Short mmCIF file of C-alpha atoms and ligand atoms in Angstrom, two decimals:
data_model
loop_
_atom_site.label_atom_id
_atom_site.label_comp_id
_atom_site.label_asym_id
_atom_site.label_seq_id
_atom_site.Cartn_x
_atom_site.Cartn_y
_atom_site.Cartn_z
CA UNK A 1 43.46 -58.72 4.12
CA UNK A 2 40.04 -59.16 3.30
CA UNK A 3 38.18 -60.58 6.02
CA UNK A 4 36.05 -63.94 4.48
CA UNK A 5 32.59 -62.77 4.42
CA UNK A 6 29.53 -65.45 4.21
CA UNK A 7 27.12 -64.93 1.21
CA UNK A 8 23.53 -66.03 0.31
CA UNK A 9 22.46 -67.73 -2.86
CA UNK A 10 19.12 -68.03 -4.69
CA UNK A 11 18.46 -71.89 -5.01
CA UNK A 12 16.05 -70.23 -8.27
CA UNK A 13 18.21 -67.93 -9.73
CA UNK A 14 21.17 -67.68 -8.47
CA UNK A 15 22.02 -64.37 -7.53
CA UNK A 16 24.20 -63.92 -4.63
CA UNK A 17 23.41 -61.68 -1.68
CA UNK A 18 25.57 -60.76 0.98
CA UNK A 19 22.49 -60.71 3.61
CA UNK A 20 19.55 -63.23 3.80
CA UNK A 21 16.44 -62.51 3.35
CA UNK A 22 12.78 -64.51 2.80
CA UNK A 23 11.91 -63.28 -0.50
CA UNK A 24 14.55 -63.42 -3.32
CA UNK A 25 14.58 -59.63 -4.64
CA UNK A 26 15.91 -61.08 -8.00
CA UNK A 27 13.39 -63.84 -8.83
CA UNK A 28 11.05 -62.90 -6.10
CA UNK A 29 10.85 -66.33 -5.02
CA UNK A 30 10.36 -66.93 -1.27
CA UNK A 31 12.26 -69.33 0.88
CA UNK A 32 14.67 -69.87 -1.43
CA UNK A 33 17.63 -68.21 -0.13
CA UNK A 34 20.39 -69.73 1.49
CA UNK A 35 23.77 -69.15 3.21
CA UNK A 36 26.28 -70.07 0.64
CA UNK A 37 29.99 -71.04 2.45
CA UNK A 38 31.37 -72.34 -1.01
CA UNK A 39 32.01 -69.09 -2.83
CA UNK A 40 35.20 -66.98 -2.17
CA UNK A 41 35.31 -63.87 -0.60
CA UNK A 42 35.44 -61.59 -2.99
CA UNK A 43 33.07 -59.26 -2.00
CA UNK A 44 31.30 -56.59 -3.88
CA UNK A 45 32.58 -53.59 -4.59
CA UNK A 46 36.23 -54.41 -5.25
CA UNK A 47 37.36 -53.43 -8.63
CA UNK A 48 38.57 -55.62 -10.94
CA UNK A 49 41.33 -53.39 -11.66
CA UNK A 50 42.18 -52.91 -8.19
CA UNK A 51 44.99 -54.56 -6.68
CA UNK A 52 44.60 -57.68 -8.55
CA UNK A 53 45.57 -56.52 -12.09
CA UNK A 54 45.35 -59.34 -14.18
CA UNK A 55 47.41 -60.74 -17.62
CA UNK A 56 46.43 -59.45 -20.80
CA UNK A 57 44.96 -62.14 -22.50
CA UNK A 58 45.41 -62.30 -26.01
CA UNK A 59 42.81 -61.49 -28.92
CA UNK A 60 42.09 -63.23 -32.04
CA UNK A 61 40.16 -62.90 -35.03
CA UNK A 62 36.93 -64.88 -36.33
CA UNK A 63 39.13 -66.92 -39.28
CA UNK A 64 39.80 -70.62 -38.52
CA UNK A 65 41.05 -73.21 -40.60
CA UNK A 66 39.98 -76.13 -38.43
CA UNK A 67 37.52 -77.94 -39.99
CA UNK A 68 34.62 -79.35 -37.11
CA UNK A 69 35.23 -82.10 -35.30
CA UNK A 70 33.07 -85.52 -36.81
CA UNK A 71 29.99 -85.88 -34.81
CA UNK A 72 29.44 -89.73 -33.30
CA UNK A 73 26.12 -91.05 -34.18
CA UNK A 74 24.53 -93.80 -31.77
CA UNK A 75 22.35 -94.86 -34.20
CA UNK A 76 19.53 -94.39 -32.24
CA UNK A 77 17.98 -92.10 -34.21
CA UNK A 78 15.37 -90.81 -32.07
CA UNK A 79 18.33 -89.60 -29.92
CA UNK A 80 20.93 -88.21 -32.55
CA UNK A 81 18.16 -85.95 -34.03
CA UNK A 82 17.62 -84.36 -30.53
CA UNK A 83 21.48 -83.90 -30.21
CA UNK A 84 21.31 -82.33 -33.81
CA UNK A 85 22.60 -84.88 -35.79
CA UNK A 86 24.96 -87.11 -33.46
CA UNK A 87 27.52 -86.35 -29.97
CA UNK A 88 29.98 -83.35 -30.60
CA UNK A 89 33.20 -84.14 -29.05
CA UNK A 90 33.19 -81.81 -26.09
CA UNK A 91 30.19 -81.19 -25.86
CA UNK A 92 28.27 -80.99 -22.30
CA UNK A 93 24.75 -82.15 -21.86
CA UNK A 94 22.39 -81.73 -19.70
CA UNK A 95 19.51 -84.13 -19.26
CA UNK A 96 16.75 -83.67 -16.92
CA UNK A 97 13.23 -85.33 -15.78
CA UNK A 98 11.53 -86.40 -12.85
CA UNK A 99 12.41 -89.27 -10.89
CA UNK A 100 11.56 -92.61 -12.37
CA UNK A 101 10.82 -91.33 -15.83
CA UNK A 102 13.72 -93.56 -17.40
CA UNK A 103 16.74 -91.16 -17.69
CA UNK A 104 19.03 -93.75 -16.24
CA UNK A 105 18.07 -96.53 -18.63
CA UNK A 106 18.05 -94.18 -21.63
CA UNK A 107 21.43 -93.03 -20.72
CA UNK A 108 22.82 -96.55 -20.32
CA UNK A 109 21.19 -97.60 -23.68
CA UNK A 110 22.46 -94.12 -24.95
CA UNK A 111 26.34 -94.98 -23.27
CA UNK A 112 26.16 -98.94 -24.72
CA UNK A 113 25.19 -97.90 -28.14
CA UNK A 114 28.23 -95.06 -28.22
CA UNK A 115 30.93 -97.34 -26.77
CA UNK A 116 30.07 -99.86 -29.66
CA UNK A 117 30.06 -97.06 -32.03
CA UNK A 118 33.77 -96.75 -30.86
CA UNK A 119 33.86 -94.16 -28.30
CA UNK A 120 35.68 -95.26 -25.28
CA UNK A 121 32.59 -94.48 -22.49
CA UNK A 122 32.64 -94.52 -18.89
CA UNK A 123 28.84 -94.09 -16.96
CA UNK A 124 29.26 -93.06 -13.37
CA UNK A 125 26.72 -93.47 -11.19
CA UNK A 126 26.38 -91.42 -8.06
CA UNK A 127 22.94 -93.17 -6.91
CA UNK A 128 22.76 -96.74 -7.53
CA UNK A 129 25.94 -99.66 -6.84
CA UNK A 130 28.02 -100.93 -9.95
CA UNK A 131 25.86 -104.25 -9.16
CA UNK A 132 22.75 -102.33 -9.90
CA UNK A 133 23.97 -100.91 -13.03
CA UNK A 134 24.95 -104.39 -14.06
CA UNK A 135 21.90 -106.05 -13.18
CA UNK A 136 19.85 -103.13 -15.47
CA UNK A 137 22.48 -104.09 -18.24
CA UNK A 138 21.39 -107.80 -18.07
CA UNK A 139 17.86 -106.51 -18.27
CA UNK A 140 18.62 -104.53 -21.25
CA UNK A 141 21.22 -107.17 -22.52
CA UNK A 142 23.68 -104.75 -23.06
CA UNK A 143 25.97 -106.89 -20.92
CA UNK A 144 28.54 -106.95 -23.91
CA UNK A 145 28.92 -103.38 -24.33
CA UNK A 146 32.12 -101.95 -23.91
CA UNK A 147 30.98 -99.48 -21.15
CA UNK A 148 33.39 -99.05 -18.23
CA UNK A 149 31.48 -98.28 -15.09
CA UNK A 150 32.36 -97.05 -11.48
CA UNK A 151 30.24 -96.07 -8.51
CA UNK A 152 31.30 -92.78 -7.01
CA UNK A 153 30.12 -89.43 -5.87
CA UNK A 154 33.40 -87.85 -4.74
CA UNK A 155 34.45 -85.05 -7.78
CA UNK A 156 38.21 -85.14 -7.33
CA UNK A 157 38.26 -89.01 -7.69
CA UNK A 158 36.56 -89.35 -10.96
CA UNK A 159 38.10 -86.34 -12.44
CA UNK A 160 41.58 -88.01 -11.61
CA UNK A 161 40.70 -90.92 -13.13
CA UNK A 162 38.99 -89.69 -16.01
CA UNK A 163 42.21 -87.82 -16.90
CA UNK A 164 44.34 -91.13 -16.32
CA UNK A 165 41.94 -92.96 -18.85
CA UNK A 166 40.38 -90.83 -21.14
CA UNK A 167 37.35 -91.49 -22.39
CA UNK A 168 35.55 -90.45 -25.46
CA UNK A 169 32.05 -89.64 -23.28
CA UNK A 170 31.35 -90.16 -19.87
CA UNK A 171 27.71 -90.02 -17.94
CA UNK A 172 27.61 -88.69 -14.45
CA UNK A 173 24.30 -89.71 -13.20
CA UNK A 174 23.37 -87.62 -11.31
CA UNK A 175 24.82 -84.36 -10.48
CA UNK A 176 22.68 -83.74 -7.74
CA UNK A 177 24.36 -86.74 -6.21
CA UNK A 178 28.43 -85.43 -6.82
CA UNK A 179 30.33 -83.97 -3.88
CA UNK A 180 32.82 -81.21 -4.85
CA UNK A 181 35.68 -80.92 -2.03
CA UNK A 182 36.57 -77.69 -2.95
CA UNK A 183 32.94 -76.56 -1.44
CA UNK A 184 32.12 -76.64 2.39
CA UNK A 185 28.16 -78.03 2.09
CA UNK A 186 25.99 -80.83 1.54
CA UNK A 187 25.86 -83.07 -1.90
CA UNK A 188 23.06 -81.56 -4.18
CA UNK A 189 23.08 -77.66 -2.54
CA UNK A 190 23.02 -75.29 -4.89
CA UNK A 191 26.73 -74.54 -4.27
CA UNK A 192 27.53 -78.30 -4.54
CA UNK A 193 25.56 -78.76 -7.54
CA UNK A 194 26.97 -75.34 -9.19
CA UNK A 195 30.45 -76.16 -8.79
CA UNK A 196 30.05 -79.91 -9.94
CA UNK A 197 28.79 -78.82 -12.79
CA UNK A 198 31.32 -76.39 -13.60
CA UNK A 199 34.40 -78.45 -13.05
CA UNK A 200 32.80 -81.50 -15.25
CA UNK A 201 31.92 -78.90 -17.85
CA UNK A 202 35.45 -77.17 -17.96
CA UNK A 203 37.02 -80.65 -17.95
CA UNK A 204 34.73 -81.34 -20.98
CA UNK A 205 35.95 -78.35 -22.65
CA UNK A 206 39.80 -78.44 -21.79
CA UNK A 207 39.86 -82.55 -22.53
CA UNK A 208 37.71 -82.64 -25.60
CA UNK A 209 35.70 -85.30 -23.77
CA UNK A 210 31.72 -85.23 -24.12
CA UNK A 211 30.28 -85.05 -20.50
CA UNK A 212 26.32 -86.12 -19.92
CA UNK A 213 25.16 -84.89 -16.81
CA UNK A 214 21.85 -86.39 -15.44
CA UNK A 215 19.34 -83.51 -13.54
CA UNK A 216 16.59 -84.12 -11.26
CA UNK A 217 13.57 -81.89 -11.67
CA UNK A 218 11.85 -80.18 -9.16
CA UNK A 219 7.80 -80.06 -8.85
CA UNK A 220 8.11 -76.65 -11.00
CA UNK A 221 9.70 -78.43 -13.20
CA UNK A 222 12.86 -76.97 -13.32
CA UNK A 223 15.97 -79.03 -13.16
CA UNK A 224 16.87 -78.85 -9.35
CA UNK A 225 19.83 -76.52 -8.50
CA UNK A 226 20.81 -73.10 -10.00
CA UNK A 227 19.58 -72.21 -13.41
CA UNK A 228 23.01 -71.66 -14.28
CA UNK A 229 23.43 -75.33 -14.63
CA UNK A 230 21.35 -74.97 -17.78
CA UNK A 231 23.73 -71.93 -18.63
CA UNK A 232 27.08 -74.01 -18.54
CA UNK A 233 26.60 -76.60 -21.39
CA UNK A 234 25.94 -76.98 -24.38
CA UNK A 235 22.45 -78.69 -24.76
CA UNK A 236 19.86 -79.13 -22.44
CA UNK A 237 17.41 -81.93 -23.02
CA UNK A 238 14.39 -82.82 -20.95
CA UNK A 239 13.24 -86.53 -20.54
CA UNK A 240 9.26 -85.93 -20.55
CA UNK A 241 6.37 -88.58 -20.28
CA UNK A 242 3.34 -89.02 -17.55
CA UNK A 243 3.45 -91.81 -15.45
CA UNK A 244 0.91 -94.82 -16.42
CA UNK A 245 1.61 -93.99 -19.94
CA UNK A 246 4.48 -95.76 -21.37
CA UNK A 247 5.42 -92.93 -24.12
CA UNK A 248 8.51 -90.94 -23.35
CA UNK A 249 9.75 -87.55 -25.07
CA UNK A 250 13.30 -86.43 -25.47
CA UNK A 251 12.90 -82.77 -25.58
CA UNK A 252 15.95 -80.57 -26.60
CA UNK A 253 15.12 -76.72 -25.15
CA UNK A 254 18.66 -75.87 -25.66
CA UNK A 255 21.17 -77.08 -28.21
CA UNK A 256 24.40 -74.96 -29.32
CA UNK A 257 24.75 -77.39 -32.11
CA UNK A 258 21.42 -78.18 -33.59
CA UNK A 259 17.85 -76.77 -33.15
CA UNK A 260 16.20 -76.82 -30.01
CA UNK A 261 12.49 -77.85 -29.63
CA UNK A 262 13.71 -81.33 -31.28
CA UNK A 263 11.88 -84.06 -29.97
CA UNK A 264 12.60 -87.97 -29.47
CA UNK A 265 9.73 -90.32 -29.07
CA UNK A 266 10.61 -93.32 -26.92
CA UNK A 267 8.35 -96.26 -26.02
CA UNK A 268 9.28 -97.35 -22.13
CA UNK A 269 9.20 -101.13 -22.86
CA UNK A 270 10.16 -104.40 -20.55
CA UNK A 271 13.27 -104.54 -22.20
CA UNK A 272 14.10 -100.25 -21.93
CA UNK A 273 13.29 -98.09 -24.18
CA UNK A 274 12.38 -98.42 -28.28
CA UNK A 275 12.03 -95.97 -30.90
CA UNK A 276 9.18 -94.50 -31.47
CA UNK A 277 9.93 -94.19 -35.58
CA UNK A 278 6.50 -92.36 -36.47
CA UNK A 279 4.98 -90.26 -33.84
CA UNK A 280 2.06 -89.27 -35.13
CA UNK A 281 0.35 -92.88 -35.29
CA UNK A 282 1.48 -93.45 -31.78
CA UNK A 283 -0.13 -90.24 -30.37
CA UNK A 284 -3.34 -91.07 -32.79
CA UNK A 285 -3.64 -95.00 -31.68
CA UNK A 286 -5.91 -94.49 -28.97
CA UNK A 287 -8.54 -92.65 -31.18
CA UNK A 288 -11.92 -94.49 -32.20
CA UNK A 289 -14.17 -92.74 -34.62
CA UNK A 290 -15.15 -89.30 -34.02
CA UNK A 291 -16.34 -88.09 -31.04
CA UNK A 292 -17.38 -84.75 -29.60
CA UNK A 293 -14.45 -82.85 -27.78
CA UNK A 294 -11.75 -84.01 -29.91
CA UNK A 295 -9.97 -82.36 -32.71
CA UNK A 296 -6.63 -83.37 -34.59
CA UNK A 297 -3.89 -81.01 -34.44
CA UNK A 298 -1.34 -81.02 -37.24
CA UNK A 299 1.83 -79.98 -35.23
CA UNK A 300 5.45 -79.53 -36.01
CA UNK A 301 8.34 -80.78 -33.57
CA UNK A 302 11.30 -79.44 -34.42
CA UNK A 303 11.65 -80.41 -38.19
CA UNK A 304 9.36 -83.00 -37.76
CA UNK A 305 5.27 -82.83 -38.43
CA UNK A 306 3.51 -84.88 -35.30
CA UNK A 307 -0.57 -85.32 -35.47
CA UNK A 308 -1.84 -85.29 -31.82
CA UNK A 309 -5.14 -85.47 -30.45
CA UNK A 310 -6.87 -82.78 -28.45
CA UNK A 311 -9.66 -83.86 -26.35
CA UNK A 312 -11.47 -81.49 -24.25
CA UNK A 313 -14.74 -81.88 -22.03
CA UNK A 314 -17.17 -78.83 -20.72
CA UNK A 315 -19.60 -79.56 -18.02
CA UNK A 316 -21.94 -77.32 -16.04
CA UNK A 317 -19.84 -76.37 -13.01
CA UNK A 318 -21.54 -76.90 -9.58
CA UNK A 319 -18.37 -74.29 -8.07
CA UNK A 320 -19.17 -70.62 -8.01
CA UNK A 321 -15.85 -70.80 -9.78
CA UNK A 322 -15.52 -73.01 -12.56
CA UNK A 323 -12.58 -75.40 -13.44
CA UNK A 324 -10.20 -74.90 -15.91
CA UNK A 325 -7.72 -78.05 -15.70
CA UNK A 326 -5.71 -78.50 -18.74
CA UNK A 327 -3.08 -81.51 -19.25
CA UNK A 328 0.14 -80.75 -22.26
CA UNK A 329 -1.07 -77.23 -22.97
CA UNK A 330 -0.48 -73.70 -21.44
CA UNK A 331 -3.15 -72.63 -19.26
CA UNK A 332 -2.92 -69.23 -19.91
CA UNK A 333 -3.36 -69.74 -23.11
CA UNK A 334 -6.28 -71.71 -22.75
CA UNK A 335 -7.52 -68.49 -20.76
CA UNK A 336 -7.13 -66.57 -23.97
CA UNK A 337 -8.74 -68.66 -26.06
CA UNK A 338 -11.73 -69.08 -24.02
CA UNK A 339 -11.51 -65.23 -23.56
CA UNK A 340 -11.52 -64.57 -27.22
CA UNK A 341 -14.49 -66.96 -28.01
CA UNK A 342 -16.66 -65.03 -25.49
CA UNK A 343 -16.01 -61.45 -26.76
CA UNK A 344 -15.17 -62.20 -30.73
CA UNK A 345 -17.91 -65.09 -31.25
CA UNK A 346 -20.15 -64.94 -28.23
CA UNK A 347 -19.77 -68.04 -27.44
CA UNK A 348 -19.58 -68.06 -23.50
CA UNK A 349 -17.92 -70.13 -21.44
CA UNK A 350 -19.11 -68.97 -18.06
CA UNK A 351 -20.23 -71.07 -15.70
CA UNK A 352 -18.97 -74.40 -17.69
CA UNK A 353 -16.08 -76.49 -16.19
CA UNK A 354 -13.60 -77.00 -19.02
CA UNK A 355 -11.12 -79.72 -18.85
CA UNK A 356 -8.53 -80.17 -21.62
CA UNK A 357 -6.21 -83.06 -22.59
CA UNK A 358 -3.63 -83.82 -24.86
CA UNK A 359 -3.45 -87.35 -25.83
CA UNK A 360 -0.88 -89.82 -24.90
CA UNK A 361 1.62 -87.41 -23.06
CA UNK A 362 2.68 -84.91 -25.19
CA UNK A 363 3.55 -81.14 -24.31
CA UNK A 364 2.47 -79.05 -26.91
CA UNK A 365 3.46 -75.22 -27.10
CA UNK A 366 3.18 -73.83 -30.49
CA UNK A 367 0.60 -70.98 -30.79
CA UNK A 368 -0.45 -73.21 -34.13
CA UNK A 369 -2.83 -75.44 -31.81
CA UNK A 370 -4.83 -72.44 -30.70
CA UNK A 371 -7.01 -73.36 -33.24
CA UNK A 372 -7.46 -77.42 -32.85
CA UNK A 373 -8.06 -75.77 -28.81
CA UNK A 374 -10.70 -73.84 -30.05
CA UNK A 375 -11.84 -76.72 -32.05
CA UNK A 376 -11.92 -79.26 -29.32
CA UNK A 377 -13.86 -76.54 -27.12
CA UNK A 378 -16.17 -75.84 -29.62
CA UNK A 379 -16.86 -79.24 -30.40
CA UNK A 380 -17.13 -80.09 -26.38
CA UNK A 381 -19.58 -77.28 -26.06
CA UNK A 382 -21.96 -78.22 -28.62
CA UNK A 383 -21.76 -82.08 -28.11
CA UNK A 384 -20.83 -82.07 -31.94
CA UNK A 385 -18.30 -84.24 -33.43
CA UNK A 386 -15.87 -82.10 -35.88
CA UNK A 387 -16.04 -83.27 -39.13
CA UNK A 388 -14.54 -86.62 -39.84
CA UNK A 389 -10.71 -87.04 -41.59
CA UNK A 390 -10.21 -83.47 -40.26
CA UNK A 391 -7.19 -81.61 -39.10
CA UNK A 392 -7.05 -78.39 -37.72
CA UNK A 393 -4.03 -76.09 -37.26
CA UNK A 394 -3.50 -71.84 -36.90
CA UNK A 395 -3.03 -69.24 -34.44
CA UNK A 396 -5.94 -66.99 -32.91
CA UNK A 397 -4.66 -63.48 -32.51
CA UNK A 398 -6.64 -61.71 -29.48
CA UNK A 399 -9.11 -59.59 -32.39
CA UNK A 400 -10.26 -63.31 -33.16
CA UNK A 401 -8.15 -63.41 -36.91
CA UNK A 402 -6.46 -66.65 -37.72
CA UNK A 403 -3.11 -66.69 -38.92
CA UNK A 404 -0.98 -69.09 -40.84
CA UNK A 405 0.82 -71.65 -38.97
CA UNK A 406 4.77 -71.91 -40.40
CA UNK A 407 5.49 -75.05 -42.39
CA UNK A 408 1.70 -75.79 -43.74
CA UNK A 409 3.01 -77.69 -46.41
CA UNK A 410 4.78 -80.61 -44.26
CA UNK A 411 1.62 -80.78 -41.77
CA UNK A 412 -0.66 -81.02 -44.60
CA UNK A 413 1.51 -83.78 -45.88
CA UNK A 414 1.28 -85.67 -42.59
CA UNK A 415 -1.70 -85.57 -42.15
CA UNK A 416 -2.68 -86.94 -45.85
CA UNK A 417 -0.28 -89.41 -45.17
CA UNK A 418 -2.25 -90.64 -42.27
CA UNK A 419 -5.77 -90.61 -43.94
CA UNK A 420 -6.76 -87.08 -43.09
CA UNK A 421 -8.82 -85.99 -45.99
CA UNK A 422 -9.64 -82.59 -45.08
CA UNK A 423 -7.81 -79.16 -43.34
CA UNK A 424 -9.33 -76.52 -41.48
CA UNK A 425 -6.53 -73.66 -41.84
CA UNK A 426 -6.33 -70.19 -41.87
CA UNK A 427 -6.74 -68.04 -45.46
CA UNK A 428 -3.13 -67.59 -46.36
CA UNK A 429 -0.72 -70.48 -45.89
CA UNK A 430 2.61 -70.89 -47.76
CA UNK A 431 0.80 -74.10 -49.34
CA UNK A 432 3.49 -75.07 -51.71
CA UNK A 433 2.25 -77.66 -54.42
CA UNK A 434 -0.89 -79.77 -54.55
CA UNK A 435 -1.41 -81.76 -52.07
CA UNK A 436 -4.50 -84.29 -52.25
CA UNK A 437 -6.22 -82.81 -48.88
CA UNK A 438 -9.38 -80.65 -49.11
CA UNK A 439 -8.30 -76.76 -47.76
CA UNK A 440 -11.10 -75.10 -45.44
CA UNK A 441 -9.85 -71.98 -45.23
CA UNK A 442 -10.74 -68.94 -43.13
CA UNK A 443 -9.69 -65.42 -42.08
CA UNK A 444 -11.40 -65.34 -38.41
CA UNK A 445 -12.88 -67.72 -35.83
CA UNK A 446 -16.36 -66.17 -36.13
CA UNK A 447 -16.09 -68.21 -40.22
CA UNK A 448 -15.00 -70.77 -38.73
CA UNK A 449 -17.37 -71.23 -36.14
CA UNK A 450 -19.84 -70.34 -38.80
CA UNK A 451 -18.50 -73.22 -41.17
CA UNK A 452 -17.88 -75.91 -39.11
CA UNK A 453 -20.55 -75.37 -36.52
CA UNK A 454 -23.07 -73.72 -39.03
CA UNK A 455 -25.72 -75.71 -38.13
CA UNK A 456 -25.24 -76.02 -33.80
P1 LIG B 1 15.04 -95.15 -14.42
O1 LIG B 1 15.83 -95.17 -15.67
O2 LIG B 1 15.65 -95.72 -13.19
O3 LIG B 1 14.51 -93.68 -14.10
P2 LIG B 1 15.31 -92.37 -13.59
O4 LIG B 1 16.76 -92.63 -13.78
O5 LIG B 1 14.77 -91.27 -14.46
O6 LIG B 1 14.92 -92.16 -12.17
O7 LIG B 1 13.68 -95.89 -14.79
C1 LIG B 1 12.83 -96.27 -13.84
C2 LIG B 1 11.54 -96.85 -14.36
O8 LIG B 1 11.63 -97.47 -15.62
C3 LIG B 1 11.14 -97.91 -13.38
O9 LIG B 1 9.88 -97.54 -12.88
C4 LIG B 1 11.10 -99.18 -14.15
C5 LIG B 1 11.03 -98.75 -15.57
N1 LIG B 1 11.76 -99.66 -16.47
C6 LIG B 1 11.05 -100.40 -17.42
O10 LIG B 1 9.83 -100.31 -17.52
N2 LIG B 1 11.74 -101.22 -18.28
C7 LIG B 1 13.09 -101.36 -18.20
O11 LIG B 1 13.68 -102.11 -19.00
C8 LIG B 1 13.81 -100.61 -17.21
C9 LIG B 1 15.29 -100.73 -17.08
C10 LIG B 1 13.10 -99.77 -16.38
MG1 LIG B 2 18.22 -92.77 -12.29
#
């Protein structure tokens, strides 16, 4: 008989260790590592084809003549786009954001809008009382919607009575908040969370019912619990937005039936949230004429173009070490940029604070903007306004070339759509037909420096 053995788990990663130790060797996190009394005991080491030979299972080939199941749309558009056109029956989602962002009111808007489509839906809620729920309904007037709701955290009861009624879709918010009794720890451990999520998910798969499961994020940003969370389903969505701003972004980073990097845009209102229907105005609305620091980027989301506004500001730094704060852009890449203006255009940045913004809430992370960044430095720098009905768009390679962006054709169309009158791109674009926008276009930042700055 194998004697049980205890085992340690990475709250980061994952991995299992059968001592504990401060510093994960797997992620190298520290202080992440915790004893684990939910897993069974079989240890390392035993072969798989020891003493417990299993069945043969049995192969098949690729061929099916099943055609795919209809997808439900909610006809929220904003939201079926991010799911890839509509709910998959059987699907599981994952939707995480930090606390307060609105994930509980999208998802009852989301539930009340599929249960009138005609999908039997049931939205349990681990964290606030069926009276709550209600009381957000009324707020929402979604009173009338067929949604059947219970309160409950414990696993076993709702999976019971999930598989007495069965139910189209069903919303377990959260899973941080479920309570597995098949696992000896606390609600929302990494074992608790782990093995929630893998019972809803395999009941998702086995029933054909769609399971949403809500996610708290933790100040890294990560949903809290084991990454494998994020490995179980289907489609992984993050609910974005900064506080005091009432913009929100349904972000899709994984999606086994659509494209991932699709995003929602969601206006948190007094009466929930509304569809944002054209992005790009939003994100553009705060802008006055042109001002120094601030250059358009012509962006694409998904399969959607989105004009946002980068503003930056560069002040003398009183710190032998100056600032570099930057707000819905990678740092690091703002470190390259700023690194390849110094050596490729000699354009310093030493001793000069740099902040950098990106209007209205947005996270932006295609390499295109490196050029609207450069812009909005640039422009900071020399307390020059770019010129006016300009967008920007390109990557900077580290030797200081520009290269075309994918998709130049639908920003360029966006952004002529919008007013723009002018583009600052890089030589070489997949420009399609005519379009009625002026084309600046250069090989290398030094040109464009040159061109746009000539005269600074
Ligand atoms: P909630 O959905 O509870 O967030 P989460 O589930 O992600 O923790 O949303 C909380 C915030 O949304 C709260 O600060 C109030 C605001 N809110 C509105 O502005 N309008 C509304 O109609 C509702 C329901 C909430
Ligand atoms: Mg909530």
């Amino acid at each position: 008989m194998a004697k049980p053995t205890t085992q340690y788990v990475c709250s980061a990663c994952g991995s299992t260790f059968t001592k504990w130790s401060g510093r994960c060797d797997s992620c190298g996190e520290w202080n992440t590592i915790s004893e684990d009394t939910g897993l069974s005991a079989s240890g390392p080491g035993k072969s798989a084809l020891g003493a417990h030979r299993g069945k043969a299972i049995t192969l098949t080939n690729l061929t099916t003549k099943d055609t795919p199941p209809p997808r439900t749309l909610s006809k929220l558009d904003e939201l079926d786009r991010v799911l890839g056109g509509g709910l998959v029956p059987g699907s599981a989602i994952l939707v995480g954001g930090d606390p307060g962002i609105g994930k509980s009111t999208l998802l009852l808007q989301a539930a009340a809008r599929f249960a009138n489509a005609g999908l039997p839906t049931v939205y349990v809620s681990g964290e606030e009382s069926s009276a709550q729920v209600r009381l957000r309904a009324q707020r929402l007037n979604l009173s009338d919607a067929p949604v059947l709701l219970a309160a409950e955290t414990n696993l076993r009861n709702i999976l019971t009575t999930l598989d007495k009624d069965r139910p189209a879709l069903v919303v377990i918010d959260s899973i941080q908040t479920m309570w597995s009794d098949s696992v000896d720890s606390a609600p929302g451990s990494v074992s608790q969370v782990r093995a929630a999520a893998h019972e809803l998910t395999t009941f998702a798969k086995q029933r054909g019912v769609s399971v949403v499961l809500v996610g708290h994020v933790t100040k890294e940003g990560q949903i809290a619990g084991p990454r494998v969370v994020e490995h179980m389903v289907d489609t992984v969505l993050y609910f974005e937005g900064e506080r005091g701003h009432p913009f929100r972004i349904l972000r899709a980073v994984k999606n086994r039936f659509g494209s991932a990097d699709e995003i929602g845009v969601f206006e948190m209102t007094g009466r929930g949230l509304e569809q944002v229907t054209n992005p790009s105005e939003l994100f553009l609305s705060e802008r006055g004429q042109p001002a120094p620091g601030s250059a358009v980027f012509a962006g694409i989301e998904g399969t959607r173009p989105v004009l946002v506004e980068f503003q930056a500001l560069v002040a003398p730094t009183p710190h032998s070490q100056p600032r570099r704060s930057v707000v819905g852009w990678d740092g690091s890449r703002l470190a390259m940029i700023l690194a390849v203006l110094e050596s490729r255009c000699g354009i310093p940045f030493a001793g000069l604070d740099v902040y950098l913004n990106v209007a209205g809430g947005i996270k932006i992370t295609e390499p295109a903007a490196d050029l609207a960044v450069a812009a909005a430095l640039l422009s900071a720098r020399e307390d020059s306004a770019l010129p006016e009905g300009a967008v920007t768009f390109g990557e900077i390679s580290l030797s200081g070339a520009l290269r075309p962006a994918p998709q130049t054709e639908n920003r360029l169309k966006e952004a002529q759509k919008l007013g723009f009158t002018t583009a600052i791109v890089p030589a070489g674009g997949k420009l399609g037909g005519a379009t009625g926008i002026v084309l600046n276009q250069m090989d290398d930042l030094t040109g464009f420096v040159g061109t746009v700055f000539g005269a600074g």
